[in-house]
Short mmCIF file of C-alpha atoms in Angstrom, two decimals:
data_model
loop_
_atom_site.label_atom_id
_atom_site.label_comp_id
_atom_site.label_asym_id
_atom_site.label_seq_id
_atom_site.Cartn_x
_atom_site.Cartn_y
_atom_site.Cartn_z
CA MET Y 1307 102.33 102.96 105.64
CA SER Y 1308 98.87 101.40 104.80
CA ILE Y 1309 98.75 99.09 107.79
CA SER Y 1310 97.18 100.46 110.97
CA GLU Y 1311 99.33 102.56 113.45
CA ALA Y 1312 98.01 100.14 116.14
CA LEU Y 1313 99.53 97.08 114.28
CA ALA Y 1314 102.69 98.99 113.02
CA ASN Y 1315 103.67 99.93 116.73
CA ARG Y 1316 103.51 96.25 117.86
CA LEU Y 1317 105.89 95.14 115.14
CA THR Y 1318 109.66 95.09 115.30
CA VAL Y 1319 109.93 94.27 111.59
CA PRO Y 1320 107.21 94.45 109.01
CA LEU Y 1321 106.99 90.86 108.69
CA ILE Y 1322 104.48 87.79 108.77
CA ALA Y 1323 105.48 84.38 109.63
CA ALA Y 1324 103.57 82.86 106.67
CA PRO Y 1325 101.16 80.00 107.82
CA MET Y 1326 102.31 76.57 106.56
CA THR Y 1327 100.63 73.28 106.33
CA GLU Y 1328 101.83 70.91 109.06
CA VAL Y 1329 104.95 73.18 109.72
CA SER Y 1330 103.13 76.17 111.64
CA GLY Y 1331 102.16 75.40 115.04
CA PRO Y 1332 101.50 77.21 118.52
CA ASP Y 1333 105.27 77.13 119.22
CA LEU Y 1334 106.23 78.94 116.14
CA VAL Y 1335 103.39 81.54 116.35
CA ILE Y 1336 104.28 82.27 119.92
CA ALA Y 1337 107.97 82.57 119.45
CA ALA Y 1338 107.40 85.09 116.38
CA CYS Y 1339 104.81 87.04 118.10
CA ARG Y 1340 107.20 87.57 121.25
CA GLU Y 1341 109.78 88.90 118.82
CA GLY Y 1342 107.49 91.46 117.17
CA VAL Y 1343 106.50 89.38 114.14
CA VAL Y 1344 102.92 88.41 113.10
CA GLY Y 1345 102.74 84.64 113.60
CA SER Y 1346 100.32 82.72 111.69
CA LEU Y 1347 99.16 79.00 111.27
CA PRO Y 1348 96.58 77.31 109.19
CA THR Y 1349 93.56 76.22 111.21
CA HIS Y 1350 93.67 72.79 109.44
CA ASN Y 1351 97.05 72.11 111.11
CA ALA Y 1352 94.96 71.29 114.28
CA ALA Y 1353 93.60 67.70 113.78
CA THR Y 1354 90.14 68.87 114.94
CA THR Y 1355 88.36 72.22 115.76
CA GLY Y 1356 88.57 71.06 119.33
CA GLU Y 1357 92.31 70.99 119.26
CA LEU Y 1358 92.25 74.41 117.32
CA ASP Y 1359 90.35 75.79 120.36
CA HIS Y 1360 93.14 74.60 122.63
CA TRP Y 1361 96.00 75.95 120.39
CA LEU Y 1362 94.34 79.30 120.21
CA THR Y 1363 93.87 79.51 124.14
CA ARG Y 1364 97.59 78.21 124.65
CA ILE Y 1365 98.61 81.16 122.37
CA GLU Y 1366 96.56 83.70 123.99
CA THR Y 1367 97.77 82.59 127.47
CA ALA Y 1368 101.39 82.74 126.34
CA LEU Y 1369 101.15 86.17 124.48
CA SER Y 1370 99.21 87.71 127.60
CA GLU Y 1371 102.40 87.59 129.44
CA VAL Y 1372 104.37 89.72 126.78
CA PRO Y 1373 103.76 93.51 127.11
CA ARG Y 1374 103.93 94.34 123.61
CA SER Y 1375 103.57 91.19 121.38
CA ALA Y 1376 102.58 91.23 117.72
CA PRO Y 1377 99.22 89.91 116.97
CA PHE Y 1378 98.69 86.33 115.54
CA ALA Y 1379 96.70 85.55 112.32
CA PRO Y 1380 94.96 82.27 112.07
CA ASN Y 1381 94.84 81.32 108.29
CA LEU Y 1382 91.29 79.96 107.01
CA VAL Y 1383 91.00 77.93 103.70
CA VAL Y 1384 87.77 79.33 102.73
CA HIS Y 1385 87.49 76.90 99.52
CA ARG Y 1386 84.15 74.88 99.43
CA SER Y 1387 86.08 71.51 99.89
CA ASN Y 1388 87.02 72.75 103.44
CA ARG Y 1389 84.53 70.60 105.40
CA ARG Y 1390 85.44 72.25 108.78
CA LEU Y 1391 85.24 75.78 107.51
CA ARG Y 1392 82.09 76.67 109.48
CA GLU Y 1393 83.29 75.20 112.64
CA ASP Y 1394 86.88 76.44 112.62
CA LEU Y 1395 85.34 79.93 111.73
CA ALA Y 1396 83.01 79.79 114.57
CA CYS Y 1397 86.15 78.95 116.94
CA LEU Y 1398 87.99 82.13 115.71
CA VAL Y 1399 84.89 84.30 116.47
CA ASP Y 1400 84.64 82.85 119.85
CA HIS Y 1401 88.11 83.59 120.65
CA GLY Y 1402 87.70 87.28 119.40
CA VAL Y 1403 90.84 87.14 116.95
CA GLU Y 1404 92.23 90.31 115.72
CA LEU Y 1405 93.43 89.22 112.13
CA VAL Y 1406 92.70 86.16 109.88
CA ILE Y 1407 94.30 85.44 106.54
CA THR Y 1408 92.04 83.91 104.10
CA SER Y 1409 93.34 81.41 101.36
CA VAL Y 1410 92.06 79.65 98.15
CA GLY Y 1411 88.79 81.10 97.55
CA SER Y 1412 86.48 84.28 98.07
CA PRO Y 1413 86.59 85.63 101.68
CA GLU Y 1414 83.03 86.75 101.18
CA PRO Y 1415 81.53 83.94 103.32
CA VAL Y 1416 83.47 84.74 106.44
CA LEU Y 1417 83.69 88.61 106.27
CA ALA Y 1418 80.58 89.54 108.19
CA PRO Y 1419 81.14 87.30 111.04
CA LEU Y 1420 84.70 88.42 111.41
CA ARG Y 1421 83.73 91.95 110.94
CA ALA Y 1422 81.27 91.72 113.70
CA ILE Y 1423 84.11 90.95 116.12
CA GLY Y 1424 86.34 93.76 114.98
CA CYS Y 1425 88.66 91.40 113.07
CA GLN Y 1426 90.60 92.42 110.04
CA VAL Y 1427 90.77 90.29 107.03
CA TYR Y 1428 93.53 89.59 104.72
CA ALA Y 1429 92.90 87.63 101.63
CA ASP Y 1430 95.76 85.97 99.55
CA VAL Y 1431 95.47 86.42 95.75
CA ALA Y 1432 97.46 85.31 92.71
CA THR Y 1433 96.05 87.41 89.98
CA LEU Y 1434 94.59 91.06 89.37
CA GLN Y 1435 91.35 89.36 88.98
CA HIS Y 1436 91.33 88.04 92.46
CA ALA Y 1437 92.75 91.15 93.78
CA ALA Y 1438 89.86 93.09 92.28
CA ARG Y 1439 87.18 90.74 93.64
CA ALA Y 1440 88.73 91.10 97.30
CA ILE Y 1441 88.94 94.57 97.05
CA ALA Y 1442 85.42 95.04 96.10
CA LEU Y 1443 84.21 92.76 99.02
CA GLY Y 1444 86.18 95.36 101.37
CA VAL Y 1445 89.08 93.17 102.65
CA ASP Y 1446 91.77 95.12 104.92
CA GLY Y 1447 94.54 93.67 103.08
CA LEU Y 1448 95.86 91.57 100.19
CA VAL Y 1449 98.64 88.87 100.37
CA LEU Y 1450 100.07 88.97 96.79
CA LEU Y 1451 101.27 85.26 95.87
CA THR Y 1452 103.90 85.85 93.54
CA ALA Y 1453 106.41 83.72 91.45
CA GLY Y 1454 108.66 81.84 93.92
CA ALA Y 1455 106.47 81.60 97.00
CA GLY Y 1456 106.75 78.35 98.80
CA GLY Y 1457 103.82 76.01 98.97
CA GLN Y 1458 100.78 76.98 97.00
CA THR Y 1459 102.15 79.90 94.81
CA GLY Y 1460 101.55 82.41 92.31
CA TRP Y 1461 103.29 83.13 88.95
CA ALA Y 1462 103.16 87.10 88.57
CA ASN Y 1463 106.37 89.00 88.71
CA PRO Y 1464 106.46 90.70 92.30
CA PHE Y 1465 107.44 93.99 90.73
CA SER Y 1466 104.56 94.26 88.34
CA PHE Y 1467 102.16 92.65 90.79
CA VAL Y 1468 102.82 95.04 93.68
CA ARG Y 1469 102.87 98.12 91.50
CA ALA Y 1470 99.69 97.08 89.49
CA VAL Y 1471 97.76 96.35 93.09
CA ARG Y 1472 99.06 99.60 94.74
CA GLU Y 1473 97.38 101.66 91.81
CA ARG Y 1474 93.98 100.54 92.84
CA PHE Y 1475 94.22 99.64 96.71
CA ASP Y 1476 95.20 101.77 99.51
CA GLY Y 1477 94.81 99.08 102.15
CA THR Y 1478 97.68 96.77 103.25
CA ILE Y 1479 99.65 94.87 100.88
CA VAL Y 1480 101.58 91.89 101.79
CA LEU Y 1481 104.15 90.44 99.45
CA ALA Y 1482 104.77 86.78 99.35
CA GLY Y 1483 107.50 85.14 97.52
CA GLY Y 1484 111.37 85.57 97.64
CA ILE Y 1485 111.55 87.38 101.03
CA SER Y 1486 114.79 85.66 101.68
CA ASP Y 1487 116.32 88.40 104.24
CA GLY Y 1488 115.89 92.04 105.54
CA VAL Y 1489 117.30 93.28 102.39
CA ALA Y 1490 114.45 91.74 100.22
CA LEU Y 1491 112.07 92.96 102.95
CA HIS Y 1492 113.22 96.51 102.60
CA ALA Y 1493 112.85 96.24 98.70
CA ALA Y 1494 109.33 95.06 99.08
CA GLN Y 1495 108.51 98.40 101.02
CA VAL Y 1496 110.23 100.35 98.44
CA LEU Y 1497 107.95 98.64 95.77
CA GLY Y 1498 104.76 99.49 97.94
CA ALA Y 1499 104.24 96.74 99.95
CA ASP Y 1500 103.57 97.28 103.62
CA LEU Y 1501 104.55 93.87 104.98
CA GLY Y 1502 106.69 90.65 103.80
CA TYR Y 1503 105.50 87.03 103.99
CA MET Y 1504 108.42 84.97 105.02
CA GLY Y 1505 107.70 81.29 105.22
CA THR Y 1506 110.62 78.98 104.03
CA LYS Y 1507 113.17 80.43 106.56
CA PHE Y 1508 110.79 79.84 109.34
CA ILE Y 1509 110.57 76.14 108.50
CA ALA Y 1510 114.26 75.89 109.18
CA THR Y 1511 113.85 76.82 112.77
CA ASP Y 1512 113.87 75.15 115.92
CA GLU Y 1513 110.28 75.97 116.88
CA SER Y 1514 108.72 74.75 113.61
CA ARG Y 1515 107.09 71.40 113.32
CA ALA Y 1516 109.30 70.25 110.34
CA ASP Y 1517 111.48 67.02 110.83
CA ASN Y 1518 115.11 67.22 111.04
CA ASP Y 1519 115.50 65.70 107.54
CA TYR Y 1520 113.31 68.40 106.05
CA ARG Y 1521 115.05 71.34 107.95
CA ARG Y 1522 118.62 69.69 106.76
CA ALA Y 1523 117.24 69.35 103.02
CA LEU Y 1524 116.37 73.18 103.20
CA VAL Y 1525 119.75 74.18 104.47
CA GLU Y 1526 121.42 72.06 101.58
CA ALA Y 1527 119.13 73.30 98.60
CA SER Y 1528 119.13 76.34 96.55
CA LEU Y 1529 116.35 77.93 94.42
CA ASP Y 1530 117.45 75.74 91.61
CA ASP Y 1531 116.11 72.91 93.83
CA VAL Y 1532 112.57 74.02 93.77
CA VAL Y 1533 110.12 72.77 91.51
CA LEU Y 1534 106.43 73.55 90.79
CA SER Y 1535 104.07 70.64 91.30
CA THR Y 1536 100.14 70.00 91.32
CA GLN Y 1537 100.30 66.67 93.55
CA VAL Y 1538 99.87 68.52 96.82
CA GLY Y 1539 96.34 70.03 96.86
CA GLY Y 1540 95.74 69.85 93.13
CA ILE Y 1541 97.06 73.42 92.24
CA PRO Y 1542 100.58 74.64 91.56
CA ALA Y 1543 102.93 74.64 94.57
CA SER Y 1544 106.58 75.22 95.29
CA LEU Y 1545 108.25 71.91 96.55
CA LEU Y 1546 111.58 70.71 97.06
CA LYS Y 1547 112.69 68.56 94.18
CA CYS Y 1548 114.22 65.96 96.31
CA TRP Y 1549 110.96 65.30 97.82
CA VAL Y 1550 108.91 65.12 94.45
CA ASP Y 1551 111.72 62.82 93.19
CA ARG Y 1552 110.98 60.48 96.29
CA GLN Y 1553 107.46 60.33 95.36
CA ALA Y 1554 107.96 59.02 91.88
CA GLY Y 1555 105.86 55.77 91.20
CA ASP Y 1556 103.53 56.58 93.88
CA ALA Y 1557 100.00 56.73 92.45
CA ALA Y 1558 98.73 58.50 95.52
CA ALA Y 1559 101.21 61.50 94.86
CA ALA Y 1560 100.70 61.71 91.23
CA GLU Y 1561 100.35 65.07 89.24
CA HIS Y 1562 96.67 66.23 88.98
CA PRO Y 1563 95.49 68.21 86.09
CA ALA Y 1564 95.17 71.73 86.76
CA SER Y 1565 91.83 71.73 85.54
CA GLU Y 1566 90.73 69.52 88.47
CA GLY Y 1567 91.77 72.39 90.88
CA PHE Y 1568 92.18 72.65 94.63
CA ARG Y 1569 90.70 70.01 97.17
CA GLN Y 1570 91.20 70.32 100.94
CA ASP Y 1571 91.36 66.33 101.44
CA ARG Y 1572 94.14 66.37 98.86
CA LEU Y 1573 96.11 68.92 100.47
CA LEU Y 1574 95.92 67.18 103.97
CA SER Y 1575 96.66 63.86 102.72
CA ASN Y 1576 99.94 65.23 101.43
CA ARG Y 1577 100.43 67.51 104.69
CA THR Y 1578 103.95 66.28 105.02
CA ALA Y 1579 105.28 67.42 101.67
CA TRP Y 1580 108.43 69.29 101.65
CA SER Y 1581 107.57 72.85 100.38
CA GLY Y 1582 110.04 75.58 99.72
CA GLY Y 1583 110.10 78.95 98.04
CA HIS Y 1584 112.81 80.59 96.07
CA SER Y 1585 114.06 82.16 99.22
CA VAL Y 1586 115.51 78.68 100.27
CA SER Y 1587 118.78 80.05 98.77
CA GLY Y 1588 118.85 82.24 101.93
CA VAL Y 1589 118.75 79.37 104.24
CA ASP Y 1590 121.99 78.39 105.49
CA ALA Y 1591 121.46 77.04 109.21
CA VAL Y 1592 118.76 75.78 111.41
CA LEU Y 1593 118.07 79.04 113.85
CA SER Y 1594 115.86 79.68 116.77
CA VAL Y 1595 112.90 81.99 115.62
CA ALA Y 1596 114.19 84.65 117.98
CA THR Y 1597 117.68 84.61 116.04
CA LEU Y 1598 116.12 84.73 112.72
CA ILE Y 1599 114.10 87.66 113.52
CA GLU Y 1600 116.99 89.36 115.09
CA LYS Y 1601 119.01 88.63 111.90
CA THR Y 1602 116.28 89.75 109.54
CA ALA Y 1603 115.67 92.86 111.56
CA ARG Y 1604 119.49 93.86 111.34
CA GLU Y 1605 119.68 93.11 107.68
CA TYR Y 1606 116.41 95.51 107.05
CA GLU Y 1607 117.65 98.29 109.34
CA GLU Y 1608 121.20 98.21 107.55
CA SER Y 1609 119.52 98.09 104.28
CA ARG Y 1610 117.51 101.31 105.08
CA ALA Y 1611 120.50 103.01 106.21
CA ARG Y 1612 122.29 102.37 103.09
CA SER Y 1613 119.45 103.61 101.10
CA VAL Y 1614 119.43 107.01 103.29
CA ALA Y 1615 123.09 107.47 102.74
CA ARG Y 1616 122.82 106.85 99.06
CA ASP Y 1617 119.94 109.49 98.84
CA SER Y 1618 122.02 111.68 100.84
CA SER Y 1619 125.04 111.33 98.62
CA ALA Y 1620 123.07 111.89 95.41
CA VAL Y 1621 121.73 115.12 96.91
CA GLN Y 1622 125.14 116.35 97.92
CA ALA Y 1623 126.39 115.32 94.26
CA VAL Y 1624 123.63 117.43 92.67
CA ARG Y 1625 124.44 120.40 94.98
#
């Protein structure tokens, strides 16, 4: 594995509960970390940097009571349109966070201050060009946004993307897109990824900040009900079709030309959008975070055991 031994020893399953606008909050992060999964939340989910400071203190206090919890990873939008970037970064530095995931832009402006406190930095990327730039900067990990990832997404095939990045990068690779259960998580590792990003299934948990209608829509949806739209943030995002259809005729929620690019204010003005990835086909009930992680871990271990059994049978057949 390319992840550090110190991190691997704190995980029950090689998974990150992906940061999701509006949905991810302290309750979800604490619940995930307690069960041995990296919890994450976008810093902009807190209304102000002061509230972010309060959230981080609350998370740290709760996890200090757990003998061996997984780390939590604040997600920082590094795009120039993020007016709170400097203040939120200073808050993360003050709290001495262990891991930060950067999104929508180059992590270069935040690398030095985070490295100064011993923080690892993962950057999410959607193309090989993005990956090459982040690698040149010296990031510790890459989150590969592939076709079918919920919310702001990529378009590359996950098989091809992981293999191409692994050829040129020996750091941590996180696969985002289509991680619907423990079997998919195991498959991601076989490909060469170290960790999986699971977002959509965590929306449909008791601890998420999603409302009941949103959770219910996820349970009822399949991957055929996921569409790409630029109306949230200004770049392609995977959303539930039922939510997009409801916005028809609303000028404020119109599609935006891809050439306009991302804008943080546009994302925040649509923070209640119902995003969802192709893994929505694996959502069949609203669960607690603990139950979801226990189920995923069981599926993951069973998939690994089946793989070992197949390999053993193949060796016996050759003999």
